[in-house]
Coordinates of C-alpha atoms in Angstrom, one line a residue:
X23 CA 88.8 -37.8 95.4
X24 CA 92.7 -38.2 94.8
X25 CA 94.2 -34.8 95.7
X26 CA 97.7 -35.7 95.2
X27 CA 96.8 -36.9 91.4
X28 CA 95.0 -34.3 91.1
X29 CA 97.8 -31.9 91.9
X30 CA 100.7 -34.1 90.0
X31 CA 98.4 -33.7 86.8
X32 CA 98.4 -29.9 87.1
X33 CA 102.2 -29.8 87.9
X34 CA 103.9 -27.8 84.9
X35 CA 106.1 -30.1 82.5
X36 CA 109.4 -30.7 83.8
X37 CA 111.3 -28.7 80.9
X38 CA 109.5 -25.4 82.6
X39 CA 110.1 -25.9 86.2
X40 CA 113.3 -27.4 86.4
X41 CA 116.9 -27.0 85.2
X42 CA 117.6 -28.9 82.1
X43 CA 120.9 -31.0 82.3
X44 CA 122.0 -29.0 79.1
X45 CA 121.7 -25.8 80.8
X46 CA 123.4 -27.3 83.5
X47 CA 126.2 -28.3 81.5
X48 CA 126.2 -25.1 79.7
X49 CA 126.8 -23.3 83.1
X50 CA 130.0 -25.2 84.3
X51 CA 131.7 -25.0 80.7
X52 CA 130.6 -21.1 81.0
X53 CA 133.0 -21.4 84.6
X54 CA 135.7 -23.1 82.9
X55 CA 135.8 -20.9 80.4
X56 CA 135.6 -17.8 82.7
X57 CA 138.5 -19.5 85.0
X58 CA 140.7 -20.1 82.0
X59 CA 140.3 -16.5 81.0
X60 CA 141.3 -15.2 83.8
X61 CA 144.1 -17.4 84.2
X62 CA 145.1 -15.9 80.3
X63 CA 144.6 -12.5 81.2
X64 CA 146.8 -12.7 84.6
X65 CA 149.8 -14.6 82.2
X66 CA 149.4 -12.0 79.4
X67 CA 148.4 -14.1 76.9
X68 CA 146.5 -11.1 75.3
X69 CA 145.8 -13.4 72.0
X70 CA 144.4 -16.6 74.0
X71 CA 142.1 -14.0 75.4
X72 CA 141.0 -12.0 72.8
X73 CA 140.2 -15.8 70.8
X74 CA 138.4 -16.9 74.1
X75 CA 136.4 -14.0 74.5
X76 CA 134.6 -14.7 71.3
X77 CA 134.3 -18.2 72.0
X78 CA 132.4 -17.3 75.6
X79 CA 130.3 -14.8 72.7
X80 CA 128.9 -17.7 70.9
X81 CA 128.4 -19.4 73.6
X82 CA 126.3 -17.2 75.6
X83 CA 124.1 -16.7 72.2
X84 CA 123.7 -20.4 72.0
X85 CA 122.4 -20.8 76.0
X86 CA 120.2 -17.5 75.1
X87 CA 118.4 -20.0 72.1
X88 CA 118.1 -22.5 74.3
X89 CA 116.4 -21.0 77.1
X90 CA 113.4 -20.1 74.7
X91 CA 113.5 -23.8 72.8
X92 CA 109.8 -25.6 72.8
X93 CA 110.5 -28.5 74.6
X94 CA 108.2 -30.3 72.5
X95 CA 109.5 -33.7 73.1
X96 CA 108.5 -33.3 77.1
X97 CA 104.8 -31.6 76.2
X98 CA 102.1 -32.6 78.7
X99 CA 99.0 -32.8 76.4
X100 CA 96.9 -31.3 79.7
X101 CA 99.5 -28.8 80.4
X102 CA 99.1 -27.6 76.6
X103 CA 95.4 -27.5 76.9
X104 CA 95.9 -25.1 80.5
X105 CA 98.3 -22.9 77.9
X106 CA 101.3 -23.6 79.8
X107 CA 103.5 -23.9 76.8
X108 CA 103.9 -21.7 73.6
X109 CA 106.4 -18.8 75.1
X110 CA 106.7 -15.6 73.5
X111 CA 109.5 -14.7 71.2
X112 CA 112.4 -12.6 72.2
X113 CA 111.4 -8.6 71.4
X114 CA 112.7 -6.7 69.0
X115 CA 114.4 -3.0 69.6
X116 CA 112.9 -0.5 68.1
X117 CA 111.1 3.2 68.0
X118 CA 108.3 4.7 68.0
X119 CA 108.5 6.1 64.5
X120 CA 110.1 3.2 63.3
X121 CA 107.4 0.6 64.3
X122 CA 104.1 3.1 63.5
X123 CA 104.4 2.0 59.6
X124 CA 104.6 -1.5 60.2
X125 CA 100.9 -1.1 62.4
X126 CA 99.0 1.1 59.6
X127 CA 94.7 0.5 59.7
X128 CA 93.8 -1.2 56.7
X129 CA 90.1 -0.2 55.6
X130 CA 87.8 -2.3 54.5
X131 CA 85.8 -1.9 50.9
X132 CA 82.4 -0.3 51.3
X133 CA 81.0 -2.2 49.3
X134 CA 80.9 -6.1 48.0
X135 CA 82.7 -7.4 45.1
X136 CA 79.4 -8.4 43.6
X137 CA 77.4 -5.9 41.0
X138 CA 78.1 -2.7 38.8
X139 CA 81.0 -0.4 38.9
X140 CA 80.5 2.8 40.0
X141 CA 83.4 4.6 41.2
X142 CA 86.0 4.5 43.8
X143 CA 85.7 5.3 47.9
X144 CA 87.3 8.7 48.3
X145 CA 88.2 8.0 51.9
X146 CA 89.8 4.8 51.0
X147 CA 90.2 4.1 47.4
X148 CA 88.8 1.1 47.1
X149 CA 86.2 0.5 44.0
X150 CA 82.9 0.7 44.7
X151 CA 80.6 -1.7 43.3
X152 CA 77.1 -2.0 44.2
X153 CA 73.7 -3.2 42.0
X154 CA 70.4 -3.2 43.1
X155 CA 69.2 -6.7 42.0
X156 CA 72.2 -8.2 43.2
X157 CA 72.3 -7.1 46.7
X158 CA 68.5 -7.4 47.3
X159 CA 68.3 -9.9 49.9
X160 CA 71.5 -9.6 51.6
X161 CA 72.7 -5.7 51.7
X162 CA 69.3 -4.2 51.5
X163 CA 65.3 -5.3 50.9
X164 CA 64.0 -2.6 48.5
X165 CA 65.3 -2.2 44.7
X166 CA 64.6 1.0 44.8
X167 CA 67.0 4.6 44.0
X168 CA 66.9 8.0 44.6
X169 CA 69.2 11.0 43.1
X170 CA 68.8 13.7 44.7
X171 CA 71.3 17.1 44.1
X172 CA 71.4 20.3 42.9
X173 CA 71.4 21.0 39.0
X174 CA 75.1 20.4 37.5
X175 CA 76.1 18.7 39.9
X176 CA 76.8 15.2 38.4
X177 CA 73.2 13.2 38.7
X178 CA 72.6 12.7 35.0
X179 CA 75.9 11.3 34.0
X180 CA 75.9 8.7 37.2
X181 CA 72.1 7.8 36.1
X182 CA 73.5 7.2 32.2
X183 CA 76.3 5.2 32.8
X184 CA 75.6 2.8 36.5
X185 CA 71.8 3.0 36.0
X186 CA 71.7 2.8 32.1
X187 CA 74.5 1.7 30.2
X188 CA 76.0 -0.6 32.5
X189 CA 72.7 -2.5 33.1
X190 CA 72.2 -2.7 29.4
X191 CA 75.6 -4.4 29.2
X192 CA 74.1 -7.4 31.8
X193 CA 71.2 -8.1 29.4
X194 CA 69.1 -5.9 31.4
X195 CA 65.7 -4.4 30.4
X196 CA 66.2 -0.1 30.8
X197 CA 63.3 1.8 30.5
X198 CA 64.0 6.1 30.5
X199 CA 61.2 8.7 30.8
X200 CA 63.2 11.2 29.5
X201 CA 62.2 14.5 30.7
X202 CA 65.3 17.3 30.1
X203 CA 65.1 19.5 26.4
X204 CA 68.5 19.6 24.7
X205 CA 68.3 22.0 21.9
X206 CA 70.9 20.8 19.6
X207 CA 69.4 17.1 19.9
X208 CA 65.7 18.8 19.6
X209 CA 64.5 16.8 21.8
X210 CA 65.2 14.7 25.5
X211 CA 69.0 14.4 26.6
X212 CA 68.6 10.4 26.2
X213 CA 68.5 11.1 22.1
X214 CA 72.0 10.6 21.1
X215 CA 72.5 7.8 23.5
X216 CA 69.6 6.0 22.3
X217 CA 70.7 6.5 18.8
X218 CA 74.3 5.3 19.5
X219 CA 72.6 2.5 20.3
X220 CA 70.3 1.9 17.6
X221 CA 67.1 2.9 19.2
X222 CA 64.2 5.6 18.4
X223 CA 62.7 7.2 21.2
X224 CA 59.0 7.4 21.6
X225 CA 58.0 11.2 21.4
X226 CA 55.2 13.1 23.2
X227 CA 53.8 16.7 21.9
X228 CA 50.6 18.1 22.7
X229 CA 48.3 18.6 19.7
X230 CA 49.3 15.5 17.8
X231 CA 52.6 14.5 16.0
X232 CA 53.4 12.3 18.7
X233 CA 52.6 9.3 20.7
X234 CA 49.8 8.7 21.7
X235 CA 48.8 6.5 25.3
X236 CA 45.9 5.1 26.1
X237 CA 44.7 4.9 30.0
X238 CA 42.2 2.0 28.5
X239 CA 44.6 0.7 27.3
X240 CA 44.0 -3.5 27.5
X241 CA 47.8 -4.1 28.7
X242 CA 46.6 -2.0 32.1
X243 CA 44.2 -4.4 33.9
X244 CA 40.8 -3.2 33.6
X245 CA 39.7 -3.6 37.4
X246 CA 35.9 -1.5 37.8
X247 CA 35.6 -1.1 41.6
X248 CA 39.6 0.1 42.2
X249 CA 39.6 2.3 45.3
X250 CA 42.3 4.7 44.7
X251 CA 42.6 5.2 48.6
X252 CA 42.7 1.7 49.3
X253 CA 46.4 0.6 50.3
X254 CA 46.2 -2.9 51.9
X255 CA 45.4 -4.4 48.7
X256 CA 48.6 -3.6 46.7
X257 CA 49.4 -7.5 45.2
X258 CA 48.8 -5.7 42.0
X259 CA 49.8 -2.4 40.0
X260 CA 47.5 0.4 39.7
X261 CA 44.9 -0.4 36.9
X262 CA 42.6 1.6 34.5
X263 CA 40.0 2.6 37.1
X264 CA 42.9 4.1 39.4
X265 CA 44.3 6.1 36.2
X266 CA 40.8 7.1 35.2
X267 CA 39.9 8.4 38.5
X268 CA 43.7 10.6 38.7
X269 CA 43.0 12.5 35.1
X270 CA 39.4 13.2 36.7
X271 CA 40.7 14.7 39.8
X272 CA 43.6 16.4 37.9
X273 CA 41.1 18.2 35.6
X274 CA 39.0 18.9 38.5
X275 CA 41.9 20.1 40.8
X276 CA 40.5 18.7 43.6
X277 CA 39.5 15.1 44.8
X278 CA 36.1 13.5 43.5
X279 CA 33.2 14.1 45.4
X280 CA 31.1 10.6 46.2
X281 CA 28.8 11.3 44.1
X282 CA 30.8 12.6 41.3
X283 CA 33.1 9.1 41.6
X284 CA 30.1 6.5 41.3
X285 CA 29.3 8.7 38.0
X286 CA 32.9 8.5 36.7
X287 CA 33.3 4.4 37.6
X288 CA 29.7 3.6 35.6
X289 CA 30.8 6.0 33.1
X290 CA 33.7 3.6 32.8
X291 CA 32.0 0.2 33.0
X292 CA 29.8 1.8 30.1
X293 CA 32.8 2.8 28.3
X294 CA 34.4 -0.7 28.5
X295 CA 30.9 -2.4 26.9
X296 CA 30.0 0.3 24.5
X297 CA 33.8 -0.3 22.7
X298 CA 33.6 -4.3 23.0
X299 CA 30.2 -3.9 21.4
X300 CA 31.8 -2.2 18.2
X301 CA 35.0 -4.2 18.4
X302 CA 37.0 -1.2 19.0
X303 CA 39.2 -0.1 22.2
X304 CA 38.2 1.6 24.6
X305 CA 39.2 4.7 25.4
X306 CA 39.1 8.1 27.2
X307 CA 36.6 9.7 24.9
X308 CA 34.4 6.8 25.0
X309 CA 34.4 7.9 28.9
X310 CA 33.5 11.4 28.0
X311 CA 30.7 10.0 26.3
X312 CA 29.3 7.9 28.8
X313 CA 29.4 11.0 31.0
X314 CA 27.2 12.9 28.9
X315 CA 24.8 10.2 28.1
X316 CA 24.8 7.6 30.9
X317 CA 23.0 3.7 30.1
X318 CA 19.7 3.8 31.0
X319 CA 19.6 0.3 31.8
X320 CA 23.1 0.7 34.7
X321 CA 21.3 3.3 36.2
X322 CA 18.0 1.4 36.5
X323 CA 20.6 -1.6 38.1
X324 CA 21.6 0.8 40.4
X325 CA 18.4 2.2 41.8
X326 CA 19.0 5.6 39.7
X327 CA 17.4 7.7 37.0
X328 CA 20.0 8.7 34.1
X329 CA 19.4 12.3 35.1
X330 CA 20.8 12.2 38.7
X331 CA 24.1 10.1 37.1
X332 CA 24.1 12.7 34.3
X333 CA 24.4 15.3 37.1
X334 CA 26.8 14.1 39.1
X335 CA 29.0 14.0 36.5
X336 CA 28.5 16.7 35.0
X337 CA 31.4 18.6 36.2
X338 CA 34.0 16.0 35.6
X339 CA 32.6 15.9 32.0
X340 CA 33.4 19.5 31.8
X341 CA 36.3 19.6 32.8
X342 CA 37.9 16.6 31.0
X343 CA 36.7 17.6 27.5
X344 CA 38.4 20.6 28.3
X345 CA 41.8 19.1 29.1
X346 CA 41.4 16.6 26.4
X347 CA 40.9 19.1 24.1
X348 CA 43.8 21.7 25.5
X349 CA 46.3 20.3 28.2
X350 CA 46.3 16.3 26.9
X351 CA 45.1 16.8 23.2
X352 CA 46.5 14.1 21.2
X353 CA 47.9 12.5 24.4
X354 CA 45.6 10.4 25.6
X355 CA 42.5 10.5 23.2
X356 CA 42.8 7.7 21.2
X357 CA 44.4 4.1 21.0
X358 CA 48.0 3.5 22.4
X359 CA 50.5 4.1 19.4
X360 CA 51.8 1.4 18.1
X361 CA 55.6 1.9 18.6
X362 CA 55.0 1.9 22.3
X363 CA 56.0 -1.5 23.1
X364 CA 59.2 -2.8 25.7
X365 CA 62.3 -2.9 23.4
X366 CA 64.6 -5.9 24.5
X367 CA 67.2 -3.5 26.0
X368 CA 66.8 0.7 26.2
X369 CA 63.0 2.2 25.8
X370 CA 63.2 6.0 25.8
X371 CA 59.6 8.0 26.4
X372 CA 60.9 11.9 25.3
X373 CA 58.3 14.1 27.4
X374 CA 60.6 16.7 27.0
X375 CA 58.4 18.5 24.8
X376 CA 55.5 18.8 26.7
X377 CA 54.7 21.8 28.6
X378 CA 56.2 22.2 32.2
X379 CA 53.1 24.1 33.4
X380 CA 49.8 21.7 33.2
X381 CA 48.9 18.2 33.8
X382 CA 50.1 16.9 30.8
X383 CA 53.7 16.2 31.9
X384 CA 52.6 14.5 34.9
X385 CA 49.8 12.1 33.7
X386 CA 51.5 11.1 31.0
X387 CA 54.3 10.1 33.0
X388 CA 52.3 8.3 35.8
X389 CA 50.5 6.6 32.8
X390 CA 54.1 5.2 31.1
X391 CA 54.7 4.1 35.1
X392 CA 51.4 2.2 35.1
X393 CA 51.9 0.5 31.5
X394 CA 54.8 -0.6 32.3
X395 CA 53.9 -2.1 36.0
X396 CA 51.0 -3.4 34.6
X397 CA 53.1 -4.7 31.4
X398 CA 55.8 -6.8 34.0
X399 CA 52.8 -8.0 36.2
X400 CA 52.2 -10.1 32.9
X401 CA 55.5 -11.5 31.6
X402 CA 56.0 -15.0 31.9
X403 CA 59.4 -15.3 33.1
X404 CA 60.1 -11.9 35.4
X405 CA 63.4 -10.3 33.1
X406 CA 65.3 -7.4 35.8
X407 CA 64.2 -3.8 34.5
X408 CA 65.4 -0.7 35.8
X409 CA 62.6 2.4 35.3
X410 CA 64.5 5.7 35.1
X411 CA 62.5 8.7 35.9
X412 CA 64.2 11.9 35.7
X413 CA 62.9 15.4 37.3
X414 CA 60.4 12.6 38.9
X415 CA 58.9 15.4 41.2
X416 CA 55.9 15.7 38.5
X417 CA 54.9 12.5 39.9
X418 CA 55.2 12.9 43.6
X419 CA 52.7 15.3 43.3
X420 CA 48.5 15.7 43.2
X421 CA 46.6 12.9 42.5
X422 CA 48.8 11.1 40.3
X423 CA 51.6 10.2 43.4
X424 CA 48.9 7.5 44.7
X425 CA 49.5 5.8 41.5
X426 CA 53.1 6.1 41.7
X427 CA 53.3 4.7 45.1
X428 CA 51.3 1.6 44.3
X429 CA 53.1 0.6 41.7
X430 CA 56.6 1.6 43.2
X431 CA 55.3 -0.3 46.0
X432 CA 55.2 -3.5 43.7
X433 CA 58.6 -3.9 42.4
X434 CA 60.1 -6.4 44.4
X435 CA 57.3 -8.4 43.0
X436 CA 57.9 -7.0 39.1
X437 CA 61.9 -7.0 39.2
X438 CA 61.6 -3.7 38.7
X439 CA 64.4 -1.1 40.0
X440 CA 62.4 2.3 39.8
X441 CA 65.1 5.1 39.6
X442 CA 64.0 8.7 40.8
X443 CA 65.7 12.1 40.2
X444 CA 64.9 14.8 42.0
X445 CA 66.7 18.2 42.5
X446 CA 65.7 18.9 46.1
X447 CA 63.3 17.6 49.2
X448 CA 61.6 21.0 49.3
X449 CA 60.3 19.9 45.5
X450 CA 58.2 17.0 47.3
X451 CA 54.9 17.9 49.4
X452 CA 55.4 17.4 52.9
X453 CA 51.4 15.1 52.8
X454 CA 52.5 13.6 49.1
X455 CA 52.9 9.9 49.7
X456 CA 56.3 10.5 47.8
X457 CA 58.0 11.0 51.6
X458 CA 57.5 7.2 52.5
X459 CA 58.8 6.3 48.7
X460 CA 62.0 7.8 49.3
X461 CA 62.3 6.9 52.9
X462 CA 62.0 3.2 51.6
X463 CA 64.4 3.5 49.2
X464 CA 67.2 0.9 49.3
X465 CA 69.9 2.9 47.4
X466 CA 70.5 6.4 48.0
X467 CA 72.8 8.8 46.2
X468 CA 73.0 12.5 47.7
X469 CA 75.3 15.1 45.2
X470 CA 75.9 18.6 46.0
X471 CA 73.4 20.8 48.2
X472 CA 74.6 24.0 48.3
X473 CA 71.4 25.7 50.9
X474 CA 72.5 24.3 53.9
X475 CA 68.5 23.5 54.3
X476 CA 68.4 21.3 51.7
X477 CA 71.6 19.4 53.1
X478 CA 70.1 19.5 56.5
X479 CA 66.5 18.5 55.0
X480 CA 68.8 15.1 53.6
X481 CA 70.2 14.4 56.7
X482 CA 67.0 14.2 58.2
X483 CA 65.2 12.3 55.9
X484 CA 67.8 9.4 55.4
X485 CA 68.2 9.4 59.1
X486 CA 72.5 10.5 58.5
X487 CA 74.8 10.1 61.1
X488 CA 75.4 13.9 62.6
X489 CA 77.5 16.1 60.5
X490 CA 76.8 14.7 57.1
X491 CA 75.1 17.6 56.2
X492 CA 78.4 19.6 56.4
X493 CA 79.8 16.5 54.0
X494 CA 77.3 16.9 51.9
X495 CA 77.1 21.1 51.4
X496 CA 80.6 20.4 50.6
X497 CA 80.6 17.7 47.9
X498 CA 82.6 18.4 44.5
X499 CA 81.2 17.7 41.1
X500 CA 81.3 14.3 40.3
X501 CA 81.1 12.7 43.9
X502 CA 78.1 11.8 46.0
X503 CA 77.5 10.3 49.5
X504 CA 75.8 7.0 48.7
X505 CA 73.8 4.6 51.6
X506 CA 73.3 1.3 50.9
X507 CA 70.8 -0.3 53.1
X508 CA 71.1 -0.1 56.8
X509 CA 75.1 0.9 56.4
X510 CA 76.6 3.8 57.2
X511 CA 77.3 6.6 54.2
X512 CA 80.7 7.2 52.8
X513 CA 81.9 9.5 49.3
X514 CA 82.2 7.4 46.5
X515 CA 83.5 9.1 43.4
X516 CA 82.0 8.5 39.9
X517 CA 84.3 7.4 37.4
X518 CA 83.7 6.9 33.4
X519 CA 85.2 6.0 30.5
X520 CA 86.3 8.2 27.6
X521 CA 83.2 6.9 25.8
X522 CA 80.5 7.3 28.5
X523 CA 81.6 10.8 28.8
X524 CA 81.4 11.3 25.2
X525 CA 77.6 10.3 26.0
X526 CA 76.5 12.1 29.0
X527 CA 78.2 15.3 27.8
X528 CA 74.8 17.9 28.0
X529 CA 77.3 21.3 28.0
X530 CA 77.6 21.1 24.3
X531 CA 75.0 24.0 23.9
X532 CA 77.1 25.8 26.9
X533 CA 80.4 25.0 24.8
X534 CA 79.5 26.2 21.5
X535 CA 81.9 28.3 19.6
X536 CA 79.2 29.4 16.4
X537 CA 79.1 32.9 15.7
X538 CA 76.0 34.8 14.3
X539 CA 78.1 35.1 10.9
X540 CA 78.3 31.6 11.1
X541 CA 75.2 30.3 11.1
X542 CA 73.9 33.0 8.7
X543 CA 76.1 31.7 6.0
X544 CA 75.3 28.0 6.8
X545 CA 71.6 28.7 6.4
X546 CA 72.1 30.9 3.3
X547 CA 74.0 27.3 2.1
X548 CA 70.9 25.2 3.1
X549 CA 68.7 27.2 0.9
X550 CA 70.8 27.2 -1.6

C-alpha cells in the first residue's frame, strides 16, 4: 500500500490550507495603506486622511468577501465528496424576538386533499376533507361510520350534508332510514330534503296505509339451512332464513329452542313450495300456516310425525300471529310494495311513524338493512352507496343485531358505507355484537358528551389518546373530534352553505311564532 498517496489524496485543496496570493497581496497594500496614513495624520493632512480611511473601509469589506469565496476553480472532487468544501455563510445579528417569527411550526392538514368537504381543523385551520370510498385502502380498511353525541348537538346536520348531499353530488347511491318525527313535515326529518330533491319517501305505519316489506321477499336470497349463529361463513348478506328466524325470536323474546327452530326452518321450506305451487310469493303468513299445519310428506322425510312438528312450533305460531296481527300488522304480512325499489340517487324509508315501544321499529329496519345487502350482492357493476341509519340503536339490539352485523360485515364487498347514529355507548348492550361494529369502524365522529361517563366510555372504546375525554365533554355545537383510521383525533368544525342549512334546519317547530288566535282563524278559513 502507498501511504504517502494515500495521505496526498486526503490533503485539503490548496485554496483551504494555504494563503492565496490575493490575500497575500491584499495584506501588503493593507500596510501601505496603513503607512501612508500614518504618514498623513503625522503632516496634518486631515483631508488625505479622512479620504484614505474610507478607502482602507472598502477594502477591508472586499478581503472579508474573499475570505468566504468557493474556490471552485481549485475543487478536489474527493475532497468535495469528504465535505471539505461548502463553508457556512457569514451570520446575521439579530434577537431573540426578532428571529422567533421567522422560525414559526407550520402544521400539516389532517387530512388528504382527496374526498368530500367537511369542515375546517380548529387547531390549524386547514380544510378538512375526508370520504370513505376514497380513502379505503390507503388511510383506513373499513368504509364504515359512526355518530355518536348527545341530542342537539350537531349529528343530523353533518350526516345531511357530508354523508348525504354531498355524496349525491358524486353520482353516489344514498339510502336514509329515516327514523326522527317532525311535526310540521308530518313525517321523518329527511321529508323536505327529499322533496327539494324530487323524491317521495317510502312510509311505514302499523295497521296499513303504508309500505309494506316482505322478509320472503325474492330479492333476499332464499338460503334454508342459514345458521343465524354461524359467523365464519359471511361471503354473503344475511338471507330469508336468518330474517325468519330474528321475527321468531323477537316474538318469542327469547332465542329458539332446537326443537322449536327445526319447526320454524320446515315451516319455511313448506312455505317457499306451497307459494311456487300457486304462483304467488311467498310470504310471512304462508309461514304461519305451515306452522299450524306442517307437510305430512317433510315430516315423513325427516323421520317425524306432523304432530311432534306441530308441537314444536306451536309456540312460535302463537306468538307470531299475535305480532302480525298487533306489533307488525300491515308491515310485513304481505308482498313487498311496489314503490320500494333503489332510486338512482336518494331512497328515504320514513319509520318515523312507527311505534318506539315494540318490535316493529326494529325489524323493519334490520329487514330494509337486509334488502338492500342482499339487493347490492346482486348488481352487476358494484355503484358506491352510503346506508344512513339514524337512532341505529334499534338495531344493535336482541336478535335482530346478528343480522346487522353480517351484513355490516359485508360492505367492503357491496361498496356499501353503512352510516350509524347513535346518541350514547350506554344505548348499546355491553354482549350485543354492535360493540365490535363500532370498534371496526373506519370513520369516527364524536360531538358533545356532556356525562363525563359517556365521554370517558368514548375514550375507551376508540382506544383515545389520554385526555380526550376532557376535549370531548367540552365540544361546542357544530364541532366534533373525528378519527380516521389508525391516526390520531383532532376537532374539525362543520361548515355549510346558506342552502344546506336551509335543509338541515329541525328547530322550526322550536322557532315558531303562531299564536292560539292564529291558527284558530286559519282553520276557521280552511273550512270555509
Amino acid at each position: 500500500m502507498n501511504t504517502p498517496k494515500l495521505i496526498k489524496g486526503l490533503r485539503m485543496p490548496w485554496a483551504l490550507t494555504t494563503t492565496s496570493r490575493r490575500t497575500q497581496r491584499s495584506r501588503a497594500k493593507q500596510q501601505r495603506l496603513s503607512a501612508e496614513h500614518g504618514a498623513a495624520l503625522a503632516t496634518g493632512d486631515a483631508l488625505a486622511a479622512k479620504r484614505r480611511a474610507g478607502k482602507k473601509k472598502r477594502t477591508n469589506d472586499a478581503q472579508s468577501k474573499a475570505a468566504v469565496q468557493w474556490h471552485c476553480d481549485r475543487k478536489s472532487p474527493r475532497a468535495s465528496r469528504l465535505g471539505y468544501y461548502d463553508p457556512a455563510a457569514p451570520g446575521v445579528l439579530s434577537s431573540t424576538r426578532q428571529m422567533e417569527f421567522s422560525h414559526m411550526a407550520i402544521a400539516s392538514p389532517p387530512t388528504s386533499h382527496r374526498g368530500l368537504a367537511f369542515g375546517i381543523d380548529a387547531g390549524s385551520g386547514w380544510m378538512v376533507v375526508h370520504d370513505p370510498f376514497t380513502s379505503y385502502g390507503n388511510e383506513l380498511e373499513s368504509p364504515n361510520v359512526c355518530f355518536i353525541g348527545d341530542l342537539g348537538q350537531g349529528k343530523s346536520s353533518g350526516i345531511k350534508t357530508w354523508a348525504v348531499l354531498r355524496q349525491l353530488l358524486l353520482g353516489r347511491r344514498v339510502v336514509v332510514i329515516d327514523k326522527k318525527y317532525q311535526l310540521d313535515q308530518n313525517g321523518g326529518e329527511y321529508t323536505s330534503l327529499a322533496q327539494r330533491l324530487g323524491i317521495t319517501p317510502v312510509k311505514f305505519m302499523v295497521g296499513g296505509g303504508g309500505a309494506r316489506i316482505n322478509i320472503l321477499d325474492p330479492r333476499i336470497a332464499a338460503r334454508l339451512n342459514e345458521d343465524s349463529h354461524d359467523d365464519t361463513a359471511l361471503s354473503t348478506p344475511a338471507g330469508q332464513s336468518m330474517l325468519v328466524r330474528a321475527v321468531v325470536e323477537e316474538a318469542l323474546g327469547r332465542p329458539l329452542l332446537p326443537k322449536e327452530g327445526k319447526a320454524v326452518r320446515m315451516a319455511h321450506k313448506q312455505a317457499l313450495r306451497t307459494a311456487a305451487a300457486n304462483n304467488e310469493i311467498a310470504h310471512i303468513r304462508h309461514v304461519l300456516s305451515a306452522l299450524y299445519a306442517p307437510d305430512a310428506d317433510a315430516a315423513t322425510a325427516s323421520n317425524l310425525s306432523v304432530e311432534e312438528i306441530r308441537h314444536w312450533g306451536q309456540d312460535p305460531a302463537f306468538e307470531l300471529e299475535r305480532m302480525i296481527e298487533d306489533d307488525l300488522a300491515g308491515l310485513i304480512d304481505g308482498p313487498t310494495s311496489e314503490e320500494i325499489s333503489l332510486n338512482a340517487g336518494l331512497t328515504v324509508f320514513d319509520v318515523s311513524l312507527l311505534p318506539e315501544d315494540g318490535p316493529a321499529l326494529a325489524i323493519v329496519m334490520t329487514i330494509i338493512n337486509t334488502w338492500l345487502a342482499n339487493t347490492l350482492y346482486r348488481q352487476s357493476e358494484a355503484v358506491p352507496t352510503v346506508l344512513v341509519i339514524e337512532e341505529a340503536w334499534h338495531t344493535v339490539q336482541g336478535s335482530v343485531a346478528k343480522v346487522t352485523r353480517r351484513n355490516t360485515k359485508l360492505s367492503r364487498a357491496l361498496s356499501l358505507s353503512c352510516m350509524f347514529a347513535f346518541h350514547h355507548i350506554s344505548d348499546i348492550p355491553e354482549d350485543s355484537p354492535a360493540i365490535a361494529m363500532l370498534k371496526e369502524c373506519g370513520t369516527v365522529l364524536l360531538y358533545k358528551q356532556q356525562k363525563s361517563d359517556d365521554a370517558w366510555a368514548c375514550e375507551r372504546m376508540f382506544n383515545l389518546p389520554a385526555g380526550s375525554a376532557a376535549d370531548i365533554a367540552g365540544l361546542t355545537k357544530g364541532t366534533c373530534m373525528m378519527r380516521i383510521g389508525g391516526k390520531d383525533p383532532f376537532i374539525a368544525i362543520h361548515v355549510r352553505s346558506a342552502l344546506e342549512i336551509e335543509l338541515t334546519d329541525t328547530d322550526k317547530a322550536m322557532k315558531s311564532t303562531a299564536t292560539i288566535n292564529q291558527v284558530e282563524a286559519d282553520a276557521q278559513e280552511e273550512a270555509a
